[in-house]
Amino acid sequence: RNNKEAGTMSFSTAAAAARTLRTGARAALVNETTVLSSLVGQYQPPRQESQGSTSAITTQQTRSMTVLSKQSAEEYKKLNFTERANRTGRPVSPHLTIYSFPIGALTSIMNRVTGCILSFGAAGLGAVELVGGSGSALDLMSTIGSQGGIVTAGAKFAVAFPVVYHYVGGVRHLMWDRMPDYLTNEDVDRASYALAGSSLLLSLGLVVV
């Protein structure tokens, strides 16, 4: 019985403490609301600017822009970009000239260069054939071949290397399309060295033949 009465008293004490906390929270909320209401009531919007400052702003906005004369504009157009940059003290950074291209970039550029060489070479032979008549291209190649060993070897290499390099470069890209797992930095470097070395050896072999 004593334990039951003690438990009842503890519960009553806890309930009274909870009611006290709730009452204090409500009072604090009422106080905060009252403070905010007083602050809102005391708020005043900012005053408008004076007439003098308004006229100054208006004057600044309506000020006319400086226009270059026709003569100075023509002189400016005659200067190229480098001269204009040097005159204004804003030169362009060297960008491409300071970078060391990796072997993958060099072989990729060479693949496009050899393609252009083949295109111009084929167009040149076609033009010779059209202008000089049937058999003119063959006569031209025979004439070059009869100029001696050095000229003949140089002419053969000039034709063989673009053909071999562009062909082997196309095979390399075809392999990359089929096996993209080999498109890593190390594998691309290996393939690039293999492309350059094999093209050079095959071209020299064709010159000897």
Coordinates of N, CA and C in Angstrom, one line a residue, residues 41-198:
G41 N 5.5 47.2 -36.0 CA 4.9 48.5 -35.9 C 5.8 49.7 -35.9
Q42 N 7.1 49.5 -35.5 CA 8.1 50.5 -35.5 C 8.8 50.7 -36.8
Y43 N 8.6 49.7 -37.8 CA 9.3 49.8 -39.1 C 8.8 51.0 -39.9
Q44 N 9.8 51.7 -40.5 CA 9.5 52.8 -41.4 C 10.3 52.6 -42.7
P45 N 9.6 52.7 -43.8 CA 10.3 52.5 -45.1 C 11.3 53.6 -45.3
P46 N 12.4 53.3 -46.1 CA 13.5 54.2 -46.4 C 13.0 55.5 -47.1
R47 N 13.6 56.6 -46.8 CA 13.1 57.8 -47.4 C 13.7 57.9 -48.9
Q48 N 13.0 58.6 -49.7 CA 13.4 58.8 -51.1 C 14.6 59.7 -51.2
E49 N 15.4 59.5 -52.2 CA 16.6 60.3 -52.4 C 16.2 61.7 -52.7
S50 N 17.1 62.6 -52.4 CA 16.8 64.0 -52.6 C 16.8 64.4 -54.1
Q51 N 16.4 65.5 -54.4 CA 16.2 66.0 -55.8 C 17.6 66.1 -56.5
G52 N 18.6 66.5 -55.7 CA 20.0 66.7 -56.2 C 20.6 65.4 -56.7
S53 N 20.5 64.3 -55.9 CA 21.0 63.0 -56.2 C 20.3 62.4 -57.4
T54 N 18.9 62.7 -57.5 CA 18.2 62.1 -58.6 C 18.6 62.8 -59.9
S55 N 18.8 64.1 -59.9 CA 19.3 64.7 -61.1 C 20.6 64.3 -61.5
A56 N 21.5 64.0 -60.5 CA 22.8 63.5 -60.8 C 22.8 62.1 -61.5
I57 N 21.9 61.3 -61.0 CA 21.7 60.0 -61.6 C 21.2 60.1 -63.0
T58 N 20.2 61.0 -63.2 CA 19.6 61.2 -64.5 C 20.7 61.7 -65.5
T59 N 21.5 62.7 -65.0 CA 22.6 63.2 -65.8 C 23.6 62.1 -66.3
Q60 N 23.9 61.2 -65.3 CA 24.9 60.2 -65.6 C 24.3 59.2 -66.7
Q61 N 23.0 58.9 -66.6 CA 22.4 57.9 -67.5 C 22.2 58.5 -68.9
T62 N 22.0 59.8 -69.0 CA 21.8 60.4 -70.3 C 23.0 60.9 -70.9
R63 N 24.2 60.7 -70.3 CA 25.4 61.2 -70.9 C 25.8 60.5 -72.2
S64 N 26.1 61.2 -73.2 CA 26.4 60.6 -74.5 C 27.7 59.8 -74.5
M65 N 27.7 58.8 -75.4 CA 28.9 57.9 -75.5 C 29.9 58.5 -76.4
T66 N 31.2 58.1 -76.1 CA 32.3 58.6 -76.9 C 32.4 57.8 -78.2
V67 N 32.3 58.5 -79.3 CA 32.3 57.8 -80.6 C 33.7 58.1 -81.3
L68 N 34.3 57.0 -81.8 CA 35.6 57.2 -82.5 C 35.3 57.9 -83.9
S69 N 36.3 58.6 -84.3 CA 36.2 59.3 -85.6 C 36.3 58.2 -86.7
K70 N 35.9 58.6 -87.9 CA 36.0 57.7 -89.0 C 37.4 57.3 -89.4
Q71 N 38.3 58.3 -89.3 CA 39.7 58.1 -89.6 C 40.4 57.1 -88.6
S72 N 40.1 57.3 -87.3 CA 40.7 56.4 -86.4 C 40.2 55.0 -86.5
A73 N 38.9 54.9 -86.8 CA 38.3 53.6 -87.0 C 38.9 52.9 -88.2
E74 N 39.2 53.6 -89.3 CA 39.8 53.0 -90.5 C 41.3 52.6 -90.2
E75 N 42.0 53.4 -89.4 CA 43.3 53.0 -89.0 C 43.3 51.8 -88.1
Y76 N 42.3 51.6 -87.2 CA 42.2 50.5 -86.4 C 42.0 49.2 -87.1
K77 N 41.2 49.3 -88.2 CA 40.9 48.1 -89.0 C 42.1 47.7 -89.8
K78 N 43.0 48.6 -90.1 CA 44.2 48.2 -90.9 C 45.2 47.4 -90.0
L79 N 45.2 47.5 -88.7 CA 46.1 46.8 -87.9 C 45.6 45.3 -87.7
N80 N 46.5 44.4 -87.8 CA 46.1 43.0 -87.5 C 46.0 42.7 -86.0
F81 N 45.6 41.5 -85.7 CA 45.4 41.2 -84.3 C 46.6 41.3 -83.4
T82 N 47.8 40.9 -84.0 CA 49.0 40.9 -83.2 C 49.4 42.4 -82.9
E83 N 49.3 43.2 -83.9 CA 49.7 44.6 -83.7 C 48.7 45.3 -82.7
R84 N 47.5 45.0 -82.8 CA 46.5 45.6 -81.9 C 46.8 45.1 -80.4
A85 N 47.1 43.9 -80.3 CA 47.4 43.3 -79.0 C 48.7 44.0 -78.4
N86 N 49.7 44.1 -79.2 CA 50.9 44.7 -78.8 C 50.7 46.2 -78.4
R87 N 49.9 46.9 -79.2 CA 49.7 48.3 -79.0 C 48.9 48.5 -77.7
T88 N 48.0 47.7 -77.4 CA 47.2 47.8 -76.2 C 47.8 47.2 -75.0
G89 N 49.0 46.5 -75.2 CA 49.7 45.9 -74.0 C 49.0 44.6 -73.6
R90 N 48.2 43.9 -74.5 CA 47.6 42.7 -74.1 C 48.0 41.6 -75.1
P91 N 49.2 41.2 -75.1 CA 49.7 40.2 -76.1 C 49.0 38.8 -75.8
V92 N 48.9 38.0 -76.8 CA 48.3 36.7 -76.7 C 49.4 35.7 -76.2
S93 N 49.0 34.8 -75.3 CA 49.9 33.8 -74.9 C 50.3 32.8 -76.0
P94 N 51.5 32.2 -76.0 CA 52.0 31.4 -77.1 C 51.1 30.1 -77.3
H95 N 50.3 29.7 -76.4 CA 49.5 28.5 -76.4 C 50.1 27.3 -77.1
L96 N 49.9 27.1 -78.4 CA 50.3 25.9 -79.1 C 51.8 25.7 -79.1
T97 N 52.6 26.8 -79.1 CA 54.0 26.7 -79.3 C 54.7 26.2 -78.0
I98 N 54.0 26.2 -76.9 CA 54.7 25.8 -75.6 C 54.4 24.4 -75.2
Y99 N 53.5 23.7 -75.9 CA 53.1 22.4 -75.5 C 53.8 21.3 -76.2
S100 N 54.1 20.2 -75.6 CA 54.8 19.1 -76.2 C 53.7 18.1 -76.5
F101 N 53.5 17.9 -77.8 CA 52.4 16.9 -78.2 C 52.8 15.5 -77.9
P102 N 51.9 14.7 -77.4 CA 52.1 13.3 -77.2 C 52.2 12.5 -78.5
I103 N 52.7 11.3 -78.5 CA 52.9 10.6 -79.7 C 51.5 10.2 -80.3
G104 N 50.5 10.1 -79.5 CA 49.2 9.8 -80.0 C 48.6 11.0 -80.9
A105 N 48.9 12.2 -80.4 CA 48.4 13.4 -81.1 C 49.2 13.5 -82.4
L106 N 50.5 13.3 -82.4 CA 51.3 13.5 -83.6 C 51.0 12.5 -84.6
T107 N 50.7 11.2 -84.3 CA 50.4 10.2 -85.3 C 49.0 10.5 -85.8
S108 N 48.1 11.0 -85.0 CA 46.7 11.4 -85.5 C 46.8 12.5 -86.5
I109 N 47.6 13.5 -86.2 CA 47.8 14.6 -87.1 C 48.4 14.1 -88.4
M110 N 49.4 13.3 -88.3 CA 50.1 12.8 -89.5 C 49.1 11.9 -90.4
N111 N 48.2 11.2 -89.7 CA 47.2 10.5 -90.5 C 46.4 11.4 -91.4
R112 N 46.0 12.6 -90.9 CA 45.2 13.5 -91.7 C 46.1 14.2 -92.7
V113 N 47.4 14.4 -92.4 CA 48.3 15.0 -93.4 C 48.5 14.1 -94.6
T114 N 48.7 12.8 -94.3 CA 48.9 11.9 -95.4 C 47.7 11.7 -96.2
G115 N 46.5 11.8 -95.6 CA 45.3 11.8 -96.4 C 45.2 12.9 -97.3
C116 N 45.6 14.1 -96.9 CA 45.6 15.3 -97.7 C 46.6 15.1 -98.9
I117 N 47.8 14.6 -98.6 CA 48.8 14.4 -99.6 C 48.3 13.4 -100.7
L118 N 47.6 12.4 -100.2 CA 47.1 11.4 -101.2 C 46.0 12.0 -102.1
S119 N 45.2 12.9 -101.5 CA 44.1 13.5 -102.3 C 44.7 14.5 -103.3
F120 N 45.7 15.3 -102.9 CA 46.3 16.2 -103.8 C 47.1 15.5 -104.9
G121 N 47.8 14.4 -104.5 CA 48.6 13.7 -105.5 C 47.7 13.0 -106.5
A122 N 46.6 12.4 -106.1 CA 45.7 11.8 -107.0 C 45.1 12.9 -107.9
A123 N 44.7 14.0 -107.4 CA 44.1 15.1 -108.2 C 45.2 15.6 -109.2
G124 N 46.5 15.7 -108.8 CA 47.5 16.2 -109.7 C 47.7 15.2 -110.8
L125 N 47.8 13.9 -110.6 CA 47.9 13.0 -111.6 C 46.7 13.0 -112.6
G126 N 45.5 13.2 -112.0 CA 44.4 13.3 -112.9 C 44.4 14.5 -113.8
A127 N 44.9 15.6 -113.2 CA 45.0 16.9 -114.0 C 46.0 16.7 -115.1
V128 N 47.1 16.1 -114.8 CA 48.1 15.8 -115.8 C 47.6 15.0 -117.0
E129 N 46.8 14.0 -116.6 CA 46.2 13.1 -117.6 C 45.2 13.8 -118.4
L130 N 44.4 14.7 -117.8 CA 43.4 15.4 -118.5 C 44.0 16.5 -119.4
V131 N 45.0 17.2 -119.0 CA 45.6 18.2 -119.8 C 46.5 17.7 -120.9
G132 N 47.3 16.7 -120.5 CA 48.3 16.2 -121.5 C 47.8 15.1 -122.3
G133 N 46.7 14.5 -122.0 CA 46.1 13.4 -122.8 C 46.4 12.1 -122.2
S134 N 46.0 11.1 -122.8 CA 46.1 9.7 -122.3 C 47.6 9.3 -122.3
G135 N 48.0 8.8 -121.1 CA 49.4 8.3 -121.0 C 50.3 9.4 -120.5
S136 N 49.9 10.6 -120.2 CA 50.8 11.7 -119.8 C 51.3 11.4 -118.4
A137 N 50.4 10.9 -117.5 CA 50.9 10.6 -116.1 C 51.9 9.5 -116.1
L138 N 51.7 8.5 -117.0 CA 52.7 7.4 -117.0 C 54.1 7.9 -117.6
D139 N 54.0 8.8 -118.6 CA 55.3 9.4 -119.1 C 56.0 10.2 -118.0
L140 N 55.2 10.9 -117.2 CA 55.7 11.7 -116.1 C 56.5 10.9 -115.1
M141 N 55.8 9.8 -114.7 CA 56.5 8.9 -113.7 C 57.7 8.2 -114.3
S142 N 57.7 7.9 -115.6 CA 58.8 7.3 -116.3 C 60.0 8.3 -116.3
T143 N 59.7 9.6 -116.5 CA 60.7 10.6 -116.6 C 61.3 10.8 -115.2
I144 N 60.5 10.8 -114.2 CA 61.1 10.9 -112.8 C 61.9 9.7 -112.5
G145 N 61.5 8.5 -112.9 CA 62.3 7.3 -112.6 C 63.6 7.2 -113.3
S146 N 63.8 7.9 -114.3 CA 65.0 7.9 -115.1 C 66.0 9.0 -114.7
Q147 N 65.7 9.7 -113.6 CA 66.6 10.8 -113.2 C 67.7 10.4 -112.3
G148 N 67.8 9.1 -112.0 CA 68.9 8.7 -111.1 C 68.4 8.0 -109.8
G149 N 69.3 7.4 -109.0 CA 68.9 6.7 -107.9 C 68.3 7.5 -106.8
I150 N 68.9 8.7 -106.5 CA 68.4 9.5 -105.4 C 67.1 10.1 -105.7
V151 N 66.9 10.6 -106.9 CA 65.6 11.2 -107.3 C 64.5 10.1 -107.3
T152 N 64.9 8.9 -107.8 CA 63.9 7.8 -107.9 C 63.5 7.3 -106.5
A153 N 64.5 7.2 -105.6 CA 64.2 6.7 -104.3 C 63.4 7.7 -103.5
G154 N 63.7 9.0 -103.7 CA 62.9 10.0 -103.0 C 61.4 10.1 -103.5
A155 N 61.3 9.9 -104.8 CA 59.9 9.9 -105.4 C 59.1 8.7 -104.9
K156 N 59.8 7.5 -104.9 CA 59.1 6.3 -104.4 C 58.7 6.5 -102.9
F157 N 59.6 7.0 -102.1 CA 59.3 7.2 -100.7 C 58.2 8.2 -100.5
A158 N 58.2 9.3 -101.3 CA 57.1 10.3 -101.2 C 55.7 9.7 -101.6
V159 N 55.7 8.7 -102.4 CA 54.4 8.1 -102.7 C 54.1 6.9 -101.7
A160 N 55.1 6.1 -101.4 CA 54.9 4.9 -100.6 C 54.5 5.3 -99.1
F161 N 55.2 6.3 -98.6 CA 55.0 6.5 -97.1 C 53.5 7.0 -96.9
P162 N 53.0 8.0 -97.6 CA 51.6 8.4 -97.4 C 50.6 7.3 -97.5
V163 N 50.8 6.4 -98.6 CA 49.9 5.3 -98.8 C 49.9 4.3 -97.6
V164 N 51.2 3.9 -97.3 CA 51.3 2.9 -96.2 C 50.8 3.5 -94.9
Y165 N 51.2 4.7 -94.5 CA 50.9 5.3 -93.2 C 49.4 5.4 -93.1
H166 N 48.8 6.0 -94.1 CA 47.3 6.2 -94.1 C 46.6 4.9 -94.0
Y167 N 47.0 3.9 -94.7 CA 46.4 2.6 -94.7 C 46.5 1.9 -93.3
V168 N 47.7 1.9 -92.8 CA 48.0 1.3 -91.4 C 47.2 2.1 -90.4
G169 N 47.2 3.4 -90.5 CA 46.4 4.3 -89.5 C 44.9 3.9 -89.6
G170 N 44.4 3.7 -90.8 CA 43.0 3.2 -90.9 C 42.8 1.9 -90.2
V171 N 43.7 1.0 -90.3 CA 43.6 -0.3 -89.7 C 43.6 -0.1 -88.1
R172 N 44.5 0.8 -87.7 CA 44.5 1.0 -86.2 C 43.2 1.6 -85.7
H173 N 42.6 2.5 -86.4 CA 41.3 3.0 -86.0 C 40.2 1.9 -86.1
L174 N 40.3 1.1 -87.1 CA 39.3 0.0 -87.2 C 39.4 -1.0 -86.0
M175 N 40.7 -1.3 -85.6 CA 40.9 -2.1 -84.4 C 40.3 -1.4 -83.1
W176 N 40.5 -0.1 -83.0 CA 40.0 0.6 -81.8 C 38.4 0.6 -81.8
D177 N 37.8 0.6 -83.0 CA 36.4 0.6 -83.1 C 35.9 -0.8 -82.6
R178 N 36.6 -1.8 -83.0 CA 36.2 -3.2 -82.6 C 36.6 -3.5 -81.2
M179 N 37.7 -3.0 -80.7 CA 38.2 -3.3 -79.3 C 38.5 -2.0 -78.6
P180 N 37.4 -1.3 -78.1 CA 37.6 0.0 -77.4 C 38.3 -0.1 -76.1
D181 N 38.5 -1.3 -75.6 CA 39.2 -1.5 -74.3 C 40.7 -1.1 -74.4
Y182 N 41.2 -1.1 -75.7 CA 42.6 -0.7 -75.9 C 42.8 0.8 -76.0
L183 N 41.7 1.6 -75.8 CA 41.9 3.0 -75.9 C 42.3 3.6 -74.5
T184 N 43.4 3.1 -74.1 CA 44.0 3.7 -72.8 C 45.2 4.5 -73.2
N185 N 45.7 5.3 -72.3 CA 46.9 6.1 -72.6 C 48.1 5.2 -73.0
E186 N 48.4 4.2 -72.3 CA 49.5 3.3 -72.5 C 49.3 2.6 -73.9
D187 N 48.1 2.0 -74.1 CA 47.9 1.3 -75.3 C 47.9 2.2 -76.6
V188 N 47.4 3.4 -76.4 CA 47.5 4.3 -77.5 C 48.9 4.7 -77.9
D189 N 49.7 4.9 -76.9 CA 51.2 5.2 -77.1 C 51.8 4.0 -77.8
R190 N 51.6 2.8 -77.4 CA 52.2 1.7 -78.0 C 51.7 1.5 -79.5
A191 N 50.4 1.7 -79.7 CA 49.9 1.6 -81.1 C 50.5 2.7 -81.9
S192 N 50.7 3.9 -81.4 CA 51.2 5.0 -82.2 C 52.7 4.8 -82.6
Y193 N 53.5 4.3 -81.6 CA 54.9 3.9 -82.0 C 54.9 2.8 -83.0
A194 N 54.0 1.8 -82.8 CA 54.0 0.7 -83.8 C 53.6 1.2 -85.2
L195 N 52.6 2.2 -85.2 CA 52.2 2.7 -86.5 C 53.3 3.5 -87.2
A196 N 54.0 4.3 -86.5 CA 55.1 5.1 -87.1 C 56.3 4.2 -87.5
G197 N 56.7 3.2 -86.7 CA 57.8 2.3 -87.0 C 57.4 1.4 -88.2
S198 N 56.3 0.8 -88.2 CA 55.9 -0.1 -89.3 C 55.8 0.6 -90.6

